[in-house]
Every structure is written in C-alpha cells, then in structure tokens.
PDB file of C-alpha atoms in Angstrom:
ATOM      1  CA  MET A   1      89.146  71.622  99.687  1.00 55.00           C
ATOM      2  CA  GLU A   2      89.919  75.007 101.200  1.00 69.00           C
ATOM      3  CA  PRO A   3      92.486  77.246  99.435  1.00 85.00           C
ATOM      4  CA  VAL A   4      96.001  76.962 100.798  1.00 92.00           C
ATOM      5  CA  GLU A   5      96.042  80.639 101.742  1.00 93.00           C
ATOM      6  CA  LYS A   6      92.852  80.239 103.814  1.00 93.00           C
ATOM      7  CA  LEU A   7      94.577  77.469 105.769  1.00 95.00           C
ATOM      8  CA  GLN A   8      97.595  79.728 106.198  1.00 96.00           C
ATOM      9  CA  LEU A   9      95.390  82.510 107.576  1.00 97.00           C
ATOM     10  CA  ASP A  10      93.861  80.028 110.013  1.00 97.00           C
ATOM     11  CA  ALA A  11      97.367  78.989 111.075  1.00 98.00           C
ATOM     12  CA  LEU A  12      98.307  82.641 111.599  1.00 98.00           C
ATOM     13  CA  ALA A  13      95.213  83.070 113.770  1.00 98.00           C
ATOM     14  CA  TYR A  14      96.126  80.058 115.922  1.00 98.00           C
ATOM     15  CA  LEU A  15      99.652  81.439 116.198  1.00 98.00           C
ATOM     16  CA  GLN A  16      98.229  84.768 117.337  1.00 98.00           C
ATOM     17  CA  CYS A  17      96.332  82.962 120.102  1.00 98.00           C
ATOM     18  CA  ALA A  18      99.539  81.227 121.187  1.00 98.00           C
ATOM     19  CA  LEU A  19     101.495  84.497 121.108  1.00 97.00           C
ATOM     20  CA  GLY A  20      98.870  86.171 123.267  1.00 97.00           C
ATOM     21  CA  LEU A  21      99.044  83.420 125.880  1.00 97.00           C
ATOM     22  CA  LEU A  22     102.847  83.393 125.744  1.00 96.00           C
ATOM     23  CA  GLY A  23     102.993  87.174 125.966  1.00 94.00           C
ATOM     24  CA  SER A  24     100.781  87.077 129.045  1.00 94.00           C
ATOM     25  CA  VAL A  25     103.178  84.667 130.758  1.00 93.00           C
ATOM     26  CA  VAL A  26     106.264  86.678 129.772  1.00 91.00           C
ATOM     27  CA  LEU A  27     104.777  89.994 130.920  1.00 89.00           C
ATOM     28  CA  ARG A  28     103.993  88.484 134.319  1.00 86.00           C
ATOM     29  CA  ARG A  29     107.691  87.749 134.764  1.00 82.00           C
ATOM     30  CA  VAL A  30     109.138  90.784 132.982  1.00 77.00           C
ATOM     31  CA  ASP A  31     107.440  94.117 133.649  1.00 66.00           C
ATOM     32  CA  SER A  32     106.494  96.404 130.772  1.00 66.00           C
ATOM     33  CA  ALA A  33     109.257  98.871 129.971  1.00 64.00           C
ATOM     34  CA  TYR A  34     107.432 101.924 128.693  1.00 64.00           C
ATOM     35  CA  GLY A  35     105.747 104.949 130.234  1.00 64.00           C
ATOM     36  CA  ARG A  36     106.120 105.066 134.031  1.00 69.00           C
ATOM     37  CA  TYR A  37     108.057 101.780 133.973  1.00 66.00           C
ATOM     38  CA  ALA A  38     110.701 102.796 131.443  1.00 63.00           C
ATOM     39  CA  SER A  39     114.278 102.977 132.637  1.00 64.00           C
ATOM     40  CA  PRO A  40     115.804 106.429 131.998  1.00 64.00           C
ATOM     41  CA  GLY A  41     119.070 104.683 131.187  1.00 64.00           C
ATOM     42  CA  LEU A  42     117.818 103.087 127.970  1.00 66.00           C
ATOM     43  CA  ALA A  43     119.918 104.317 125.068  1.00 63.00           C
ATOM     44  CA  PHE A  44     117.434 103.906 122.220  1.00 86.00           C
ATOM     45  CA  ARG A  45     114.015 105.452 122.725  1.00 88.00           C
ATOM     46  CA  VAL A  46     111.366 106.846 120.376  1.00 92.00           C
ATOM     47  CA  PRO A  47     109.455 110.063 121.211  1.00 92.00           C
ATOM     48  CA  ALA A  48     105.967 109.235 122.472  1.00 91.00           C
ATOM     49  CA  ARG A  49     103.930 110.877 119.718  1.00 93.00           C
ATOM     50  CA  ALA A  50     106.075 109.465 116.922  1.00 95.00           C
ATOM     51  CA  ALA A  51     106.093 106.014 118.503  1.00 95.00           C
ATOM     52  CA  TRP A  52     102.308 105.763 118.830  1.00 95.00           C
ATOM     53  CA  ALA A  53     101.649 107.165 115.358  1.00 95.00           C
ATOM     54  CA  LEU A  54     104.184 104.982 113.563  1.00 96.00           C
ATOM     55  CA  GLN A  55     103.631 101.719 115.449  1.00 97.00           C
ATOM     56  CA  GLU A  56      99.851 101.815 114.920  1.00 97.00           C
ATOM     57  CA  LEU A  57      99.993 103.009 111.320  1.00 97.00           C
ATOM     58  CA  PRO A  58     100.541  99.556 109.716  1.00 97.00           C
ATOM     59  CA  SER A  59      97.125  98.440 110.995  1.00 97.00           C
ATOM     60  CA  LEU A  60      95.683 101.183 108.826  1.00 96.00           C
ATOM     61  CA  ALA A  61      98.089 101.144 105.899  1.00 97.00           C
ATOM     62  CA  VAL A  62      98.456  97.370 105.410  1.00 97.00           C
ATOM     63  CA  PRO A  63      94.698  96.702 104.990  1.00 96.00           C
ATOM     64  CA  LEU A  64      94.425  99.574 102.515  1.00 94.00           C
ATOM     65  CA  CYS A  65      97.345  98.158 100.515  1.00 94.00           C
ATOM     66  CA  VAL A  66      95.926  94.621 100.679  1.00 92.00           C
ATOM     67  CA  CYS A  67      92.569  95.775  99.355  1.00 89.00           C
ATOM     68  CA  ALA A  68      94.064  98.071  96.720  1.00 88.00           C
ATOM     69  CA  GLY A  69      96.443  95.407  95.437  1.00 81.00           C
ATOM     70  CA  THR A  70      93.910  92.608  94.954  1.00 81.00           C
ATOM     71  CA  ALA A  71      90.399  92.164  93.606  1.00 81.00           C
ATOM     72  CA  ALA A  72      88.995  91.996  97.186  1.00 81.00           C
ATOM     73  CA  GLU A  73      85.975  90.034  95.984  1.00 83.00           C
ATOM     74  CA  ARG A  74      84.407  89.637  99.418  1.00 90.00           C
ATOM     75  CA  LEU A  75      84.276  93.376 100.003  1.00 92.00           C
ATOM     76  CA  ARG A  76      81.355  93.536  97.601  1.00 91.00           C
ATOM     77  CA  ARG A  77      79.309  92.224 100.534  1.00 93.00           C
ATOM     78  CA  ALA A  78      78.043  94.667 103.147  1.00 94.00           C
ATOM     79  CA  PRO A  79      79.054  92.569 106.204  1.00 96.00           C
ATOM     80  CA  ASN A  80      82.658  92.361 105.024  1.00 96.00           C
ATOM     81  CA  ARG A  81      82.840  96.085 104.312  1.00 96.00           C
ATOM     82  CA  ILE A  82      81.383  97.017 107.692  1.00 97.00           C
ATOM     83  CA  LEU A  83      83.686  94.682 109.608  1.00 98.00           C
ATOM     84  CA  LEU A  84      86.771  95.982 107.820  1.00 97.00           C
ATOM     85  CA  ALA A  85      85.563  99.546 108.392  1.00 97.00           C
ATOM     86  CA  MET A  86      85.256  98.815 112.125  1.00 98.00           C
ATOM     87  CA  PHE A  87      88.883  97.727 112.161  1.00 98.00           C
ATOM     88  CA  LEU A  88      90.068 100.730 110.132  1.00 98.00           C
ATOM     89  CA  VAL A  89      88.117 103.310 112.148  1.00 98.00           C
ATOM     90  CA  HIS A  90      89.816 102.179 115.335  1.00 98.00           C
ATOM     91  CA  TYR A  91      93.285 102.412 113.853  1.00 98.00           C
ATOM     92  CA  ALA A  92      92.605 105.699 112.090  1.00 97.00           C
ATOM     93  CA  GLN A  93      91.852 107.108 115.519  1.00 97.00           C
ATOM     94  CA  ARG A  94      94.866 105.419 117.141  1.00 96.00           C
ATOM     95  CA  SER A  95      97.408 106.404 114.495  1.00 96.00           C
ATOM     96  CA  LEU A  96      96.128 109.738 113.138  1.00 96.00           C
ATOM     97  CA  ILE A  97      94.354 111.342 116.114  1.00 96.00           C
ATOM     98  CA  PHE A  98      95.367 109.835 119.466  1.00 96.00           C
ATOM     99  CA  PRO A  99      99.150 110.432 119.166  1.00 95.00           C
ATOM    100  CA  PHE A 100      98.677 114.153 118.560  1.00 94.00           C
ATOM    101  CA  LEU A 101      96.518 114.533 121.651  1.00 93.00           C
ATOM    102  CA  ILE A 102      99.275 113.195 123.919  1.00 90.00           C
ATOM    103  CA  ARG A 103     100.492 115.760 126.423  1.00 84.00           C
ATOM    104  CA  GLY A 104     104.153 115.192 127.096  1.00 77.00           C
ATOM    105  CA  GLY A 105     104.470 111.436 127.237  1.00 79.00           C
ATOM    106  CA  LYS A 106     107.638 109.530 128.009  1.00 84.00           C
ATOM    107  CA  PRO A 107     109.735 108.153 125.130  1.00 89.00           C
ATOM    108  CA  MET A 108     109.141 104.516 124.274  1.00 89.00           C
ATOM    109  CA  PRO A 109     111.972 101.954 124.272  1.00 90.00           C
ATOM    110  CA  LEU A 110     112.948 101.053 120.726  1.00 91.00           C
ATOM    111  CA  TYR A 111     112.359  97.313 121.166  1.00 89.00           C
ATOM    112  CA  THR A 112     108.826  97.933 122.510  1.00 90.00           C
ATOM    113  CA  PHE A 113     108.111 100.132 119.502  1.00 94.00           C
ATOM    114  CA  VAL A 114     109.469  97.510 117.079  1.00 95.00           C
ATOM    115  CA  LEU A 115     107.386  94.704 118.622  1.00 95.00           C
ATOM    116  CA  ALA A 116     104.213  96.797 118.421  1.00 96.00           C
ATOM    117  CA  PHE A 117     105.022  97.804 114.830  1.00 97.00           C
ATOM    118  CA  MET A 118     105.531  94.163 113.805  1.00 97.00           C
ATOM    119  CA  PHE A 119     102.304  93.069 115.493  1.00 98.00           C
ATOM    120  CA  CYS A 120     100.322  95.744 113.656  1.00 98.00           C
ATOM    121  CA  ILE A 121     101.713  94.534 110.326  1.00 98.00           C
ATOM    122  CA  TYR A 122     100.871  90.927 111.255  1.00 98.00           C
ATOM    123  CA  ASN A 123      97.373  91.622 112.506  1.00 98.00           C
ATOM    124  CA  GLY A 124      96.572  94.208 109.850  1.00 98.00           C
ATOM    125  CA  TYR A 125      97.351  91.665 107.155  1.00 97.00           C
ATOM    126  CA  LEU A 126      95.527  88.824 108.917  1.00 98.00           C
ATOM    127  CA  GLN A 127      92.264  90.698 109.463  1.00 98.00           C
ATOM    128  CA  SER A 128      92.137  92.489 106.114  1.00 97.00           C
ATOM    129  CA  ARG A 129      93.183  89.530 103.967  1.00 96.00           C
ATOM    130  CA  TYR A 130      90.601  87.288 105.606  1.00 97.00           C
ATOM    131  CA  LEU A 131      87.758  89.805 105.322  1.00 97.00           C
ATOM    132  CA  SER A 132      88.587  90.825 101.761  1.00 95.00           C
ATOM    133  CA  GLN A 133      89.159  87.355 100.310  1.00 94.00           C
ATOM    134  CA  TYR A 134      87.753  84.516 102.406  1.00 95.00           C
ATOM    135  CA  ALA A 135      85.109  85.609 104.921  1.00 95.00           C
ATOM    136  CA  VAL A 136      81.707  84.392 103.706  1.00 95.00           C
ATOM    137  CA  TYR A 137      78.556  85.961 105.145  1.00 96.00           C
ATOM    138  CA  ALA A 138      74.945  85.816 104.113  1.00 93.00           C
ATOM    139  CA  ASP A 139      73.475  89.076 102.862  1.00 87.00           C
ATOM    140  CA  ASP A 140      71.289  89.274 105.963  1.00 94.00           C
ATOM    141  CA  TRP A 141      74.213  88.767 108.367  1.00 97.00           C
ATOM    142  CA  VAL A 142      73.948  92.443 109.342  1.00 97.00           C
ATOM    143  CA  THR A 143      70.576  91.632 110.961  1.00 97.00           C
ATOM    144  CA  ASP A 144      71.893  88.591 112.841  1.00 97.00           C
ATOM    145  CA  PRO A 145      71.852  89.105 116.646  1.00 98.00           C
ATOM    146  CA  ARG A 146      75.570  88.245 116.822  1.00 98.00           C
ATOM    147  CA  PHE A 147      76.409  91.025 114.393  1.00 98.00           C
ATOM    148  CA  LEU A 148      74.090  93.569 116.006  1.00 98.00           C
ATOM    149  CA  VAL A 149      75.251  92.875 119.559  1.00 98.00           C
ATOM    150  CA  GLY A 150      78.870  92.715 118.421  1.00 98.00           C
ATOM    151  CA  PHE A 151      78.645  96.023 116.585  1.00 98.00           C
ATOM    152  CA  CYS A 152      77.094  97.710 119.622  1.00 98.00           C
ATOM    153  CA  LEU A 153      79.832  96.319 121.886  1.00 98.00           C
ATOM    154  CA  TRP A 154      82.486  97.503 119.430  1.00 98.00           C
ATOM    155  CA  LEU A 155      81.057 101.027 119.403  1.00 98.00           C
ATOM    156  CA  ILE A 156      80.595 101.181 123.172  1.00 98.00           C
ATOM    157  CA  GLY A 157      84.111  99.828 123.735  1.00 98.00           C
ATOM    158  CA  MET A 158      85.677 102.397 121.422  1.00 98.00           C
ATOM    159  CA  LEU A 159      83.802 105.248 123.133  1.00 98.00           C
ATOM    160  CA  ILE A 160      84.908 103.983 126.557  1.00 98.00           C
ATOM    161  CA  ASN A 161      88.494 103.772 125.329  1.00 98.00           C
ATOM    162  CA  ILE A 162      88.462 107.304 123.898  1.00 98.00           C
ATOM    163  CA  HIS A 163      86.754 108.783 126.960  1.00 97.00           C
ATOM    164  CA  SER A 164      89.150 107.024 129.340  1.00 97.00           C
ATOM    165  CA  ASP A 165      92.161 108.294 127.393  1.00 96.00           C
ATOM    166  CA  HIS A 166      90.665 111.797 127.667  1.00 96.00           C
ATOM    167  CA  ILE A 167      90.469 111.443 131.458  1.00 96.00           C
ATOM    168  CA  LEU A 168      94.085 110.263 131.667  1.00 94.00           C
ATOM    169  CA  ARG A 169      95.310 113.151 129.499  1.00 92.00           C
ATOM    170  CA  ASN A 170      93.629 115.692 131.742  1.00 91.00           C
ATOM    171  CA  LEU A 171      94.758 114.377 135.126  1.00 89.00           C
ATOM    172  CA  ARG A 172      97.441 117.039 135.403  1.00 81.00           C
ATOM    173  CA  LYS A 173      96.897 120.754 135.022  1.00 80.00           C
ATOM    174  CA  PRO A 174      99.369 122.752 132.911  1.00 75.00           C
ATOM    175  CA  GLY A 175     102.710 122.866 134.653  1.00 72.00           C
ATOM    176  CA  GLU A 176     101.977 119.976 137.006  1.00 74.00           C
ATOM    177  CA  THR A 177     104.138 116.861 137.155  1.00 75.00           C
ATOM    178  CA  GLY A 178     103.835 113.488 138.845  1.00 81.00           C
ATOM    179  CA  TYR A 179     101.037 110.947 138.863  1.00 88.00           C
ATOM    180  CA  LYS A 180      97.475 111.181 140.144  1.00 92.00           C
ATOM    181  CA  ILE A 181      94.664 108.738 140.771  1.00 95.00           C
ATOM    182  CA  PRO A 182      92.282 108.716 137.774  1.00 96.00           C
ATOM    183  CA  ARG A 183      88.737 109.785 138.647  1.00 95.00           C
ATOM    184  CA  GLY A 184      85.512 109.680 136.666  1.00 95.00           C
ATOM    185  CA  GLY A 185      83.988 107.393 134.078  1.00 95.00           C
ATOM    186  CA  LEU A 186      84.763 103.726 134.470  1.00 96.00           C
ATOM    187  CA  PHE A 187      87.884 104.603 136.441  1.00 97.00           C
ATOM    188  CA  GLU A 188      85.522 104.687 139.419  1.00 96.00           C
ATOM    189  CA  TYR A 189      85.199 100.907 139.028  1.00 96.00           C
ATOM    190  CA  VAL A 190      88.436  99.654 137.466  1.00 97.00           C
ATOM    191  CA  THR A 191      92.087 100.664 137.325  1.00 97.00           C
ATOM    192  CA  ALA A 192      92.455 100.199 133.563  1.00 97.00           C
ATOM    193  CA  ALA A 193      89.262 101.661 132.113  1.00 97.00           C
ATOM    194  CA  ASN A 194      90.992 102.455 128.825  1.00 97.00           C
ATOM    195  CA  TYR A 195      92.083  98.823 128.486  1.00 98.00           C
ATOM    196  CA  PHE A 196      88.600  97.625 129.416  1.00 97.00           C
ATOM    197  CA  GLY A 197      87.188  99.692 126.560  1.00 98.00           C
ATOM    198  CA  GLU A 198      89.608  98.185 124.079  1.00 98.00           C
ATOM    199  CA  VAL A 199      88.881  94.629 125.253  1.00 98.00           C
ATOM    200  CA  VAL A 200      85.119  95.247 124.890  1.00 98.00           C
ATOM    201  CA  GLU A 201      85.718  96.772 121.471  1.00 98.00           C
ATOM    202  CA  TRP A 202      87.591  93.803 120.041  1.00 98.00           C
ATOM    203  CA  CYS A 203      85.317  91.249 121.682  1.00 98.00           C
ATOM    204  CA  GLY A 204      82.466  93.033 119.925  1.00 98.00           C
ATOM    205  CA  TYR A 205      84.366  92.934 116.643  1.00 98.00           C
ATOM    206  CA  SER A 206      84.991  89.222 117.147  1.00 98.00           C
ATOM    207  CA  LEU A 207      81.322  88.537 117.869  1.00 98.00           C
ATOM    208  CA  ALA A 208      80.169  90.577 114.890  1.00 98.00           C
ATOM    209  CA  GLY A 209      82.547  88.749 112.545  1.00 98.00           C
ATOM    210  CA  TRP A 210      82.142  85.292 114.131  1.00 98.00           C
ATOM    211  CA  SER A 211      85.482  84.144 112.784  1.00 97.00           C
ATOM    212  CA  LEU A 212      88.663  82.480 114.007  1.00 98.00           C
ATOM    213  CA  GLN A 213      90.666  85.511 112.914  1.00 98.00           C
ATOM    214  CA  GLY A 214      88.546  87.977 114.876  1.00 98.00           C
ATOM    215  CA  GLY A 215      88.468  85.697 117.905  1.00 98.00           C
ATOM    216  CA  ALA A 216      92.245  85.341 117.863  1.00 98.00           C
ATOM    217  CA  PHE A 217      92.671  89.105 117.879  1.00 98.00           C
ATOM    218  CA  ALA A 218      90.238  89.493 120.790  1.00 98.00           C
ATOM    219  CA  LEU A 219      92.032  86.792 122.792  1.00 98.00           C
ATOM    220  CA  PHE A 220      95.442  88.320 122.109  1.00 98.00           C
ATOM    221  CA  THR A 221      94.166  91.746 123.174  1.00 98.00           C
ATOM    222  CA  PHE A 222      92.719  90.411 126.419  1.00 97.00           C
ATOM    223  CA  CYS A 223      95.847  88.428 127.317  1.00 97.00           C
ATOM    224  CA  ILE A 224      98.213  91.354 126.816  1.00 96.00           C
ATOM    225  CA  LEU A 225      96.036  94.132 128.249  1.00 96.00           C
ATOM    226  CA  PHE A 226      94.917  92.166 131.295  1.00 96.00           C
ATOM    227  CA  THR A 227      98.536  91.492 132.198  1.00 95.00           C
ATOM    228  CA  ARG A 228      99.437  95.166 131.763  1.00 94.00           C
ATOM    229  CA  ALA A 229      96.372  96.174 133.787  1.00 95.00           C
ATOM    230  CA  ARG A 230      97.499  93.962 136.684  1.00 94.00           C
ATOM    231  CA  GLN A 231     100.835  95.735 136.665  1.00 93.00           C
ATOM    232  CA  HIS A 232      99.138  99.165 136.695  1.00 93.00           C
ATOM    233  CA  HIS A 233      96.782  98.081 139.482  1.00 95.00           C
ATOM    234  CA  GLN A 234      99.629  96.904 141.704  1.00 94.00           C
ATOM    235  CA  TRP A 235     101.585 100.094 140.988  1.00 94.00           C
ATOM    236  CA  TYR A 236      98.671 102.311 142.053  1.00 95.00           C
ATOM    237  CA  LEU A 237      98.119 100.303 145.238  1.00 95.00           C
ATOM    238  CA  GLU A 238     101.793 100.696 146.162  1.00 93.00           C
ATOM    239  CA  LYS A 239     102.063 104.332 145.080  1.00 94.00           C
ATOM    240  CA  PHE A 240      98.928 105.736 146.736  1.00 94.00           C
ATOM    241  CA  GLU A 241      97.826 104.815 150.241  1.00 93.00           C
ATOM    242  CA  ASP A 242      94.353 106.220 149.517  1.00 94.00           C
ATOM    243  CA  TYR A 243      93.887 104.311 146.263  1.00 96.00           C
ATOM    244  CA  PRO A 244      90.317 102.881 146.256  1.00 94.00           C
ATOM    245  CA  LYS A 245      90.617  99.255 147.333  1.00 92.00           C
ATOM    246  CA  PHE A 246      87.244  98.334 145.824  1.00 94.00           C
ATOM    247  CA  ARG A 247      88.425  99.044 142.290  1.00 96.00           C
ATOM    248  CA  LYS A 248      88.902  95.976 140.149  1.00 96.00           C
ATOM    249  CA  ILE A 249      91.761  95.518 137.711  1.00 96.00           C
ATOM    250  CA  ILE A 250      90.019  95.673 134.349  1.00 94.00           C
ATOM    251  CA  ILE A 251      86.515  94.128 134.443  1.00 93.00           C
ATOM    252  CA  PRO A 252      83.960  95.964 136.638  1.00 89.00           C
ATOM    253  CA  TYR A 253      82.660  93.857 139.547  1.00 81.00           C
ATOM    254  CA  LEU A 254      84.746  90.842 138.460  1.00 83.00           C
ATOM    255  CA  PHE A 255      88.527  91.277 138.421  1.00 78.00           C
TER     256      PHE A 255
END
C-alpha cells in the first residue's frame, strides 16, 4: 500500500491539471490584467520588480525548507538531485536575477500577484516533496533516453526563455516609450517566444522526471501560457498593421 502522503501528492497533481484547464477557460473569457492590459484605475498594485521577485520566491524557498526540514531520503540518488536542481535553477533565475533586469515595468494588480504567489507555494511544495521523499529512480536513470532528451529540452527551453526576455527588454532605447514589434530569435516565428521557451523547459523537466507531478506542472504551464499567448497575438495583430501574419502564437509552424 502506498503511503497516504504519496496519494495526497498524486491528488494535488491531478488538482493542478484541473486548475490549469480551468484557468485556460477563465482566461479566455476574462483577459489578463497585468502589464499592457492592466487598468490604471486599480487601487492596489505591486511594483513590477518587487512583484516578480516575491511571487516567484516561494518556488525557491519552499523546496529548500522542505529538504532542510526532513530527511529527504530520495535526494541521496543522483536523478532526484538533478531533477530538483533543474527546478531550483529556473526559479533562482526568475526570482533573484530576472526581476532586477526589468526596465520600467508596469505595476502588477495585487490579486494577480497573490494568485501567482500561492501557486508558487503549491507547486514548490508538490515538486520538492515528491522528489525528496517519494520519487524512485534506478541509478542508471540518468542514462535513460527519456532523461537525456528531457534534460536537453529543459536546458534549451530555459535558454530560449532567457534570450527572449532579453530581446523584449531591449525593444526600446533609453527614453523611448510605447510598444514595438519584437524582432530576432524565435520571435521571427512566434508571438510568444518567451512563453514557448518556458513550455519547452517544463515539458523537458516532465519527460526527464517521468512522473505525474512533473507532467501536471507541464500541463498547467501550457494551459496558462498558451491562453496568454493568444491574447498577446491578437493584441499585436490589432495594434500593428504591419505585424507579420505568418507568425504563429506560441509553437513554431503549428499554432
């Protein structure tokens, strides 16, 4: 019989899948309310840098606390350590580096910040608790094709995400305002190249870990980011008459 907590972690993963699908439906009906879509009349908003740093931080801090507060037996195995490191590296970059590279940035609505903060606590606990206590891998799992391909996808996705964010940050020269059409990198093929990178990254993580928990996170990421990407794509088409019509939404050559 499986431990009760393992069943609870599975239930949390299934719930994450359901929340991703539900979130996709809701975001189709209610537009995102941050960045270019935020209403200037909102009373409670969090400065952009502070919002990104604080809302992403639980995905870094919670796993560290989980592992420090328990025996973390499974982390004696190399596959578990590498998979958890993949998760932590992403969120170290997102919470400790990315926010301080933001140039300007519009304040984020408080409720958007709170939802993101709560998700990072939820997912940080789910991924780290599973990998540190219940994920069982053979010692040679790091040579399995699923792990190798998944790790490569994770690394490529993260590099695409970082490079795409760099392009977006440098669209405007000092003193310029307004929006421009992103050029270069995968923005030549899709509207949301940064989102594409993150989807590839977490699909790679899911493949490398071959677990319900990793798969749930990848599905949630795709559902939410694809819906946001559709909104961005429509906005660019309406905003710029010369926006490249051949560009896809998020997946090159597909949609």
